[in-house]
XYZ file of C-alpha atoms in Angstrom:
558
model
C 102.164 108.268 72.038
C 99.105 110.411 71.350
C 96.771 112.022 73.864
C 93.148 110.999 73.951
C 90.774 108.130 74.577
C 92.222 104.679 73.826
C 91.559 101.067 74.719
C 93.698 99.201 77.238
C 94.822 96.760 74.530
C 96.044 99.753 72.503
C 97.877 101.158 75.504
C 99.931 97.970 75.648
C 100.126 97.540 71.865
C 103.727 98.679 71.629
C 107.134 98.355 73.209
C 106.345 100.542 76.208
C 107.579 100.533 79.797
C 105.482 102.263 82.427
C 107.615 103.571 85.277
C 106.310 104.620 88.701
C 108.669 107.450 89.788
C 110.291 107.444 93.217
C 108.376 110.558 94.314
C 105.072 108.645 94.138
C 103.708 106.900 97.203
C 103.944 103.119 97.310
C 101.083 100.767 96.453
C 98.086 101.485 98.687
C 94.963 99.802 97.305
C 93.058 97.734 99.861
C 90.433 94.984 99.637
C 87.583 97.419 98.990
C 89.382 99.060 96.051
C 90.104 95.673 94.468
C 86.552 94.448 95.096
C 85.097 97.530 93.430
C 87.216 96.964 90.308
C 86.359 93.254 90.085
C 82.642 93.774 90.661
C 82.550 96.546 88.049
C 84.158 94.301 85.446
C 82.088 91.199 86.096
C 78.833 93.191 86.217
C 79.477 95.300 83.100
C 76.477 95.122 80.744
C 75.701 96.055 77.178
C 78.078 97.128 74.452
C 79.313 100.257 76.164
C 82.998 100.059 77.124
C 84.061 100.139 80.733
C 85.825 103.422 81.653
C 89.023 103.097 83.681
C 89.627 106.813 84.185
C 92.641 108.889 83.254
C 96.350 108.216 83.042
C 98.821 111.111 83.104
C 102.211 110.209 81.631
C 105.538 111.984 81.329
C 107.537 111.043 78.234
C 111.098 110.056 79.172
C 114.075 109.113 77.017
C 113.676 105.844 75.145
C 115.559 102.827 76.477
C 116.858 100.958 73.472
C 113.713 100.182 71.454
C 111.373 100.776 74.418
C 109.341 103.915 74.982
C 109.600 104.837 78.688
C 106.726 106.722 80.345
C 106.628 107.994 83.942
C 103.198 107.562 85.506
C 102.439 110.947 87.095
C 98.818 110.129 87.942
C 96.973 106.818 87.915
C 99.756 104.596 89.265
C 97.535 102.808 91.806
C 94.936 101.945 89.185
C 97.491 100.922 86.545
C 99.360 98.669 88.984
C 96.106 96.997 90.050
C 95.012 96.505 86.441
C 98.311 94.827 85.599
C 98.096 92.538 88.643
C 94.596 91.574 87.526
C 95.843 91.068 83.973
C 98.585 88.728 85.159
C 96.114 86.707 87.261
C 93.435 86.444 84.567
C 96.002 85.438 81.920
C 97.326 82.749 84.255
C 93.841 81.506 85.125
C 92.665 81.310 81.522
C 95.960 79.723 80.410
C 95.321 76.870 82.858
C 91.901 76.185 81.354
C 91.911 74.039 78.228
C 88.440 75.183 77.199
C 89.461 78.842 77.030
C 90.767 80.130 73.713
C 91.176 83.854 74.416
C 94.799 83.640 75.545
C 97.658 83.290 73.070
C 101.405 83.005 73.528
C 101.728 86.735 72.928
C 99.252 87.779 75.605
C 101.628 87.618 78.572
C 104.483 89.291 76.675
C 102.141 92.046 75.571
C 100.832 92.983 79.000
C 103.383 91.792 81.580
C 106.827 90.689 80.393
C 108.137 90.222 76.864
C 111.168 88.246 77.989
C 113.485 91.231 78.055
C 111.754 93.500 80.523
C 108.626 93.962 82.588
C 106.074 96.445 81.295
C 105.726 98.030 84.769
C 108.652 99.215 86.877
C 108.804 100.840 90.304
C 111.531 103.249 91.331
C 111.451 102.009 94.912
C 112.354 98.957 96.993
C 109.154 97.138 95.948
C 110.295 96.682 92.334
C 111.917 93.254 92.691
C 109.009 92.059 94.846
C 106.531 93.149 92.158
C 108.445 91.321 89.448
C 109.443 88.184 91.341
C 106.400 87.607 93.525
C 103.467 89.334 91.812
C 104.240 89.050 88.103
C 106.108 85.760 88.595
C 105.476 82.876 90.958
C 107.924 83.503 93.783
C 105.333 82.499 96.353
C 108.012 81.765 98.967
C 109.086 85.421 99.098
C 107.887 87.070 102.301
C 106.623 90.659 102.058
C 108.711 93.042 104.138
C 106.753 96.295 104.011
C 103.103 97.415 104.225
C 103.050 98.124 100.474
C 104.417 94.660 99.650
C 101.726 93.144 101.874
C 99.114 95.144 99.972
C 100.544 93.915 96.649
C 100.394 90.249 97.664
C 96.947 90.727 99.243
C 95.683 92.223 95.981
C 97.060 89.290 93.994
C 95.581 86.704 96.380
C 92.222 88.476 96.483
C 92.059 88.522 92.681
C 93.075 84.849 92.400
C 90.420 83.786 94.914
C 87.791 85.867 93.135
C 88.606 84.407 89.712
C 88.562 80.826 90.959
C 84.967 81.324 92.068
C 83.901 82.539 88.604
C 82.738 80.474 85.663
C 84.922 80.282 82.554
C 82.383 82.512 80.844
C 82.706 85.173 83.537
C 86.494 84.925 83.517
C 86.565 85.521 79.779
C 84.076 88.369 80.192
C 86.390 90.026 82.731
C 89.311 89.655 80.318
C 87.388 91.123 77.359
C 85.889 93.941 79.458
C 89.301 94.833 80.813
C 91.249 94.725 77.558
C 88.588 96.736 75.728
C 88.131 99.268 78.545
C 88.516 102.962 77.710
C 91.173 105.091 79.327
C 91.995 108.748 78.695
C 95.705 109.392 78.174
C 97.556 112.646 78.750
C 101.199 112.530 77.651
C 103.582 115.448 78.210
C 107.283 115.846 77.525
C 107.867 118.365 80.338
C 107.240 117.546 83.971
C 106.104 121.151 84.552
C 103.232 120.556 82.109
C 102.378 117.341 83.910
C 102.149 119.083 87.284
C 99.632 121.591 85.950
C 97.449 118.883 84.427
C 97.726 116.819 87.612
C 96.623 119.745 89.765
C 93.613 120.400 87.520
C 92.628 116.727 87.360
C 92.859 116.293 91.105
C 91.124 119.549 91.891
C 87.934 118.306 90.269
C 86.616 115.866 92.832
C 89.339 113.207 93.133
C 90.270 112.874 96.799
C 93.941 113.366 97.635
C 95.509 113.196 101.066
C 96.552 116.556 102.490
C 100.201 115.791 101.791
C 99.510 114.730 98.195
C 97.519 117.916 97.737
C 100.427 120.001 99.016
C 102.883 118.195 96.729
C 100.775 118.614 93.583
C 99.961 122.239 94.400
C 103.609 123.223 94.921
C 104.766 121.501 91.728
C 101.884 123.117 89.858
C 102.846 126.552 91.148
C 106.518 126.034 90.238
C 105.414 124.939 86.773
C 103.434 128.159 86.354
C 106.474 130.355 87.034
C 108.620 131.713 84.223
C 111.780 129.853 85.197
C 112.563 128.049 81.920
C 114.912 125.110 82.517
C 115.266 126.067 86.194
C 111.590 125.178 86.629
C 112.196 121.595 85.539
C 115.196 121.353 87.858
C 113.199 122.747 90.770
C 110.340 120.310 90.194
C 112.854 117.450 90.112
C 114.275 118.690 93.425
C 110.786 118.825 94.955
C 110.108 115.321 93.683
C 113.328 114.072 95.305
C 112.293 115.592 98.630
C 108.839 114.034 98.489
C 110.423 110.741 97.492
C 112.383 110.875 100.767
C 109.206 111.772 102.670
C 107.198 108.902 101.183
C 109.981 106.412 101.911
C 109.993 107.553 105.544
C 106.202 107.202 105.721
C 106.389 103.697 104.279
C 109.371 102.430 106.254
C 108.366 103.788 109.654
C 104.572 103.743 109.300
C 104.258 107.483 109.881
C 100.977 109.386 109.956
C 101.532 111.974 107.229
C 98.582 114.184 108.227
C 99.769 114.439 111.832
C 103.328 115.316 110.820
C 102.124 117.931 108.325
C 100.180 119.500 111.199
C 103.104 119.282 113.635
C 105.364 120.877 111.045
C 102.997 123.793 110.466
C 102.827 124.491 114.205
C 106.556 124.115 114.804
C 108.182 125.728 111.773
C 105.735 127.892 109.828
C 104.542 131.382 110.704
C 101.072 130.052 111.348
C 98.209 130.955 113.642
C 95.953 128.809 115.780
C 93.311 128.717 113.038
C 95.877 127.214 110.636
C 96.869 124.234 112.779
C 94.118 121.901 111.602
C 94.280 122.981 107.947
C 98.023 122.875 107.176
C 97.440 122.167 103.475
C 95.180 125.200 103.092
C 97.657 127.293 105.065
C 100.543 126.792 102.626
C 98.292 127.087 99.571
C 96.895 130.355 100.890
C 100.395 131.639 101.621
C 101.762 130.865 98.138
C 98.627 132.088 96.361
C 98.882 135.369 98.239
C 102.412 135.833 96.858
C 101.000 135.440 93.347
C 98.202 137.918 94.094
C 100.728 140.448 95.362
C 102.773 140.001 92.187
C 105.872 138.834 94.049
C 108.707 138.062 91.629
C 109.150 134.489 90.388
C 112.539 133.880 92.025
C 111.228 134.856 95.455
C 108.211 132.537 95.083
C 110.473 129.732 93.912
C 112.724 130.230 96.948
C 109.757 130.171 99.334
C 108.397 126.960 97.827
C 111.738 125.144 97.802
C 112.529 126.286 101.347
C 109.123 125.074 102.524
C 109.696 121.641 100.967
C 113.150 121.429 102.570
C 111.663 122.341 105.958
C 108.900 119.772 105.515
C 111.372 117.014 104.651
C 113.444 117.939 107.712
C 110.299 117.710 109.854
C 109.563 114.180 108.675
C 113.154 113.189 109.435
C 113.000 114.866 112.850
C 109.710 113.182 113.697
C 111.166 109.809 112.728
C 114.173 110.541 114.963
C 111.907 111.300 117.919
C 109.335 108.571 117.339
C 112.052 105.908 117.162
C 113.903 107.489 120.090
C 117.163 107.505 118.175
C 118.637 109.639 120.986
C 118.176 106.613 123.319
C 116.520 108.701 126.026
C 114.972 106.747 128.903
C 112.913 109.816 129.724
C 111.467 109.913 126.215
C 110.524 106.242 126.607
C 108.801 107.191 129.866
C 106.854 109.863 128.013
C 105.781 107.284 125.419
C 104.654 104.905 128.179
C 102.631 107.602 129.942
C 100.938 107.959 126.576
C 100.444 111.677 126.027
C 103.296 112.589 123.737
C 101.321 113.516 120.595
C 100.272 117.043 121.660
C 103.904 117.866 122.425
C 105.528 116.748 119.169
C 105.591 120.292 117.703
C 107.447 121.489 120.804
C 109.862 118.546 120.751
C 110.539 119.006 117.024
C 111.105 122.736 117.464
C 113.397 122.252 120.482
C 115.384 119.580 118.616
C 115.882 121.897 115.648
C 116.680 125.109 117.541
C 117.996 124.073 120.958
C 119.245 120.530 120.406
C 121.502 120.484 123.473
C 118.516 121.286 125.706
C 116.212 118.586 124.341
C 116.941 115.971 127.028
C 116.373 118.363 129.946
C 113.183 119.577 128.254
C 111.933 115.980 127.966
C 112.707 115.372 131.657
C 110.587 118.372 132.689
C 107.854 117.443 130.221
C 107.705 113.885 131.563
C 107.337 115.096 135.152
C 104.614 117.514 134.127
C 102.807 114.932 131.987
C 102.904 112.397 134.833
C 101.077 114.833 137.089
C 98.683 116.066 134.398
C 97.709 112.556 133.319
C 97.330 111.316 136.884
C 94.864 114.063 137.780
C 93.140 114.127 134.377
C 94.273 117.658 133.563
C 93.373 118.754 130.062
C 96.476 120.225 128.453
C 96.274 123.741 127.056
C 98.244 122.763 123.955
C 97.328 125.873 122.018
C 98.660 127.972 124.873
C 101.951 126.075 124.835
C 102.280 126.534 121.075
C 102.086 130.310 121.525
C 105.681 130.267 122.751
C 106.731 129.098 119.272
C 104.605 131.760 117.581
C 106.032 134.491 119.795
C 109.594 133.242 119.287
C 110.172 132.997 123.054
C 112.700 130.766 124.777
C 110.515 128.071 126.294
C 113.174 125.422 126.988
C 112.145 125.438 130.661
C 108.446 125.749 129.928
C 107.429 122.645 131.889
C 109.382 123.586 134.974
C 107.040 126.514 135.496
C 103.755 124.617 136.084
C 105.478 122.445 138.688
C 107.519 125.149 140.423
C 104.684 127.681 140.389
C 101.968 125.067 141.004
C 99.797 126.061 138.036
C 96.214 124.759 138.242
C 97.116 123.599 141.791
C 98.774 120.672 140.001
C 101.017 119.508 142.853
C 98.371 119.411 145.558
C 95.914 117.672 143.217
C 98.564 115.065 142.374
C 99.215 114.385 146.066
C 95.475 114.047 146.629
C 95.230 111.385 143.887
C 98.258 109.493 145.227
C 96.589 109.233 148.629
C 93.361 107.681 147.296
C 92.655 104.432 149.110
C 90.829 103.073 146.030
C 93.757 103.834 143.768
C 93.087 100.952 141.362
C 89.502 102.031 140.691
C 90.113 105.780 140.490
C 93.338 106.102 138.507
C 93.791 105.523 134.781
C 94.877 101.881 134.385
C 97.839 102.808 132.190
C 99.150 105.117 134.905
C 98.924 102.279 137.458
C 100.816 100.073 134.998
C 103.432 102.786 134.411
C 104.041 103.269 138.134
C 104.426 99.538 138.829
C 106.570 99.059 135.707
C 108.882 101.897 136.800
C 109.105 100.468 140.322
C 109.980 97.043 138.906
C 112.832 98.546 136.909
C 114.129 100.409 139.959
C 114.410 97.065 141.772
C 116.168 95.506 138.790
C 118.546 98.424 138.511
C 119.427 98.140 142.206
C 120.259 94.438 141.819
C 122.087 94.864 138.508
C 119.469 92.849 136.585
C 118.489 93.614 132.954
C 115.749 96.237 132.812
C 112.380 95.706 131.196
C 112.183 97.644 127.943
C 109.604 99.814 126.243
C 108.995 96.865 123.903
C 108.036 94.806 126.980
C 105.693 97.584 128.056
C 103.826 97.681 124.752
C 104.035 94.014 123.781
C 100.839 92.558 122.347
C 102.006 88.956 122.822
C 99.219 87.286 124.732
C 101.347 85.515 127.347
C 103.878 88.310 127.928
C 101.426 91.213 127.918
C 101.816 93.204 131.118
C 98.893 93.379 133.516
C 98.149 94.385 137.103
C 97.653 91.810 139.850
C 95.994 92.258 143.254
C 98.339 90.708 145.806
C 95.449 89.822 148.058
C 92.839 88.841 145.477
C 89.660 90.853 144.954
C 87.729 87.715 145.867
C 90.016 85.849 148.237
C 88.827 82.286 148.825
C 90.815 81.896 152.052
C 90.430 85.241 153.817
C 87.249 87.061 154.793
C 87.454 90.816 154.281
C 85.802 93.353 156.547
C 84.291 96.643 155.369
C 87.407 98.591 156.331
C 89.610 96.347 154.154
C 87.328 96.567 151.133
C 87.119 100.364 151.340
C 90.669 101.285 152.301
C 93.043 98.426 151.414
C 91.761 96.159 148.648
C 92.386 98.601 145.795
C 95.268 100.438 147.441
C 98.434 100.902 145.395
C 100.175 98.829 148.053
C 98.015 95.814 147.140
C 98.948 95.964 143.459
C 101.882 94.357 141.678
C 103.088 94.055 138.103
C 102.318 90.762 136.366
C 102.009 89.123 132.960
C 98.668 88.085 131.523
C 99.478 84.360 131.566
C 100.762 84.467 135.157
C 97.797 86.554 136.281
C 95.298 84.039 134.905
C 97.035 81.181 136.753
C 96.756 82.934 140.111
C 93.082 83.768 139.671
C 91.374 84.316 143.073
C 93.509 81.842 144.986
C 94.415 82.545 148.571
C 97.597 84.510 149.130
C 99.454 81.444 150.470
C 98.932 79.645 147.147
C 99.668 82.823 145.156
C 102.871 83.341 147.142
C 104.279 80.144 145.643
C 103.804 81.742 142.211
C 105.261 85.065 143.359
C 108.416 83.441 144.746
C 109.114 81.644 141.427
C 108.336 84.721 139.308
C 110.889 86.496 137.116
C 109.299 89.797 138.218
C 111.319 91.178 141.130
C 108.476 93.181 142.631
C 106.703 89.830 143.085
C 109.658 87.942 144.556
C 110.273 90.709 147.142
C 106.806 90.046 148.603
C 108.169 86.941 150.304
C 110.577 89.125 152.305
C 107.755 90.724 154.281
C 107.226 87.658 156.523
C 103.527 88.520 156.573
C 100.939 86.154 158.057
C 98.655 86.111 155.009
C 95.882 84.407 156.957
C 95.638 87.288 159.398
C 93.617 90.218 158.052
C 95.256 92.801 160.315
C 98.728 91.630 159.258
C 97.701 91.897 155.602
C 96.433 95.447 156.235
C 99.747 96.343 157.851
C 101.676 94.918 154.874
C 99.579 96.826 152.335
C 99.917 100.078 154.291
C 103.690 99.706 154.529
C 104.078 98.762 150.846
C 101.812 101.643 149.819
C 104.117 104.011 151.695
C 107.146 102.503 149.926
C 105.575 102.972 146.489
C 104.498 106.536 147.229
C 108.048 107.327 148.314
C 109.328 105.854 145.053
C 106.859 107.953 143.022
C 107.764 111.211 144.770
C 111.496 110.574 144.415
C 111.638 109.154 140.881
C 108.521 110.075 138.876
C 107.695 113.591 140.099
């Protein structure tokens, strides 16, 4: 296949298979990308051909009579074009008045009976063939990329059905006669250099994609002969693993690239928010200093290995594969992100101390979040930079009372208007933890982190005032409204559906709901033998329960 400007119908005018390599990210086009393509095609005017951009291909070994080409750049656009081609062929085939489609059209662009013209080297391949290029409409998508594939197909179908036959045929002609610039190379090292140049001229890559293309480009520019090809293949394998982790576990690649740079690279504070520029600057400096090729190759391959390990470590922590209740507590408190570099570094270098580190971190984070303390993350990261043993780092603020953290925490705990002053998630976390302590004491199944974060409308966890904020059956005095109504002792864990049923009913009516509840911290309310019609008795109950909860917090959460 020759380089240069060709028409789409020429691109498919042969026995070719386009293969998306495993090191490429999965399908990612969204509604806006598809809309832009469709609107461009239907609004194309004049005799000038529509330009589809560039396609960078790596010539592989032929498969029987088929020419096999890896798509190094342009895979998102090519996949979308072929989905559109399948849909427009199907739509025009169903219309008797249309004469642009022949029996050969489908075999030319999609499937010639022996093979599909587009293949994916990932788990989406069968879905693409059976559900997108065929009519397996009963196949449920299982991954974000599969959902994007089926959304693209459905969006295109809906768009075409709202077009006249004339417009449908126009889209077909505009697409098949569109220009595309082809670059074909027989060495992957050549492809990486072209890719880097193409994508360094205005096309927006993610930071991780930029790092990948830069490193492969730099390897390709070294005088390594066959070892260069092998090294690029190794880098591709590592990025293939990284992209599969991103896809399967919905990871934020930019965050992890940043965490990795903080945790495992000899970086400075100024580098933390530009991890892609940091590694590019580091490798470029080696070239400027005329470092030998083998040393540069080793640095690049070691960096890629470290980066892959970081993605695997982050996945391990994010999914709590160590089954740590304390890590779940940290997730529920909700301030884990700034500490990922520390957790990743501890896991890698002091694995046996990770659990005790998480326990200290959770106690510190509970206090810091409760009082609204802004974490000095950059200061904490300095322990990594200085290669100090910081496995007991978060014991120190508590034991030495940094920022007066302990006294400030006690002050917050003693607020009478706890509900109005404290972050609502912290109130939820405290009541959730207390509920599980009751369950644990009775040998009942504990609520899980999935229960804590559930978005199911009926099961979603909320906070209920025991004596309602607007009690229909009890008149509050000023002292109650100021010192008891929003006290921690007047709050109990609830579900959204149960909370809405109770509304502002009097406590006697609400108590019937509490007694029947599956939440133990509600059922225990009946044990107090409180006269809920007597304001002073209610005050006494709230004061006593507040003391119980504060004792629980000091013993178990601090």
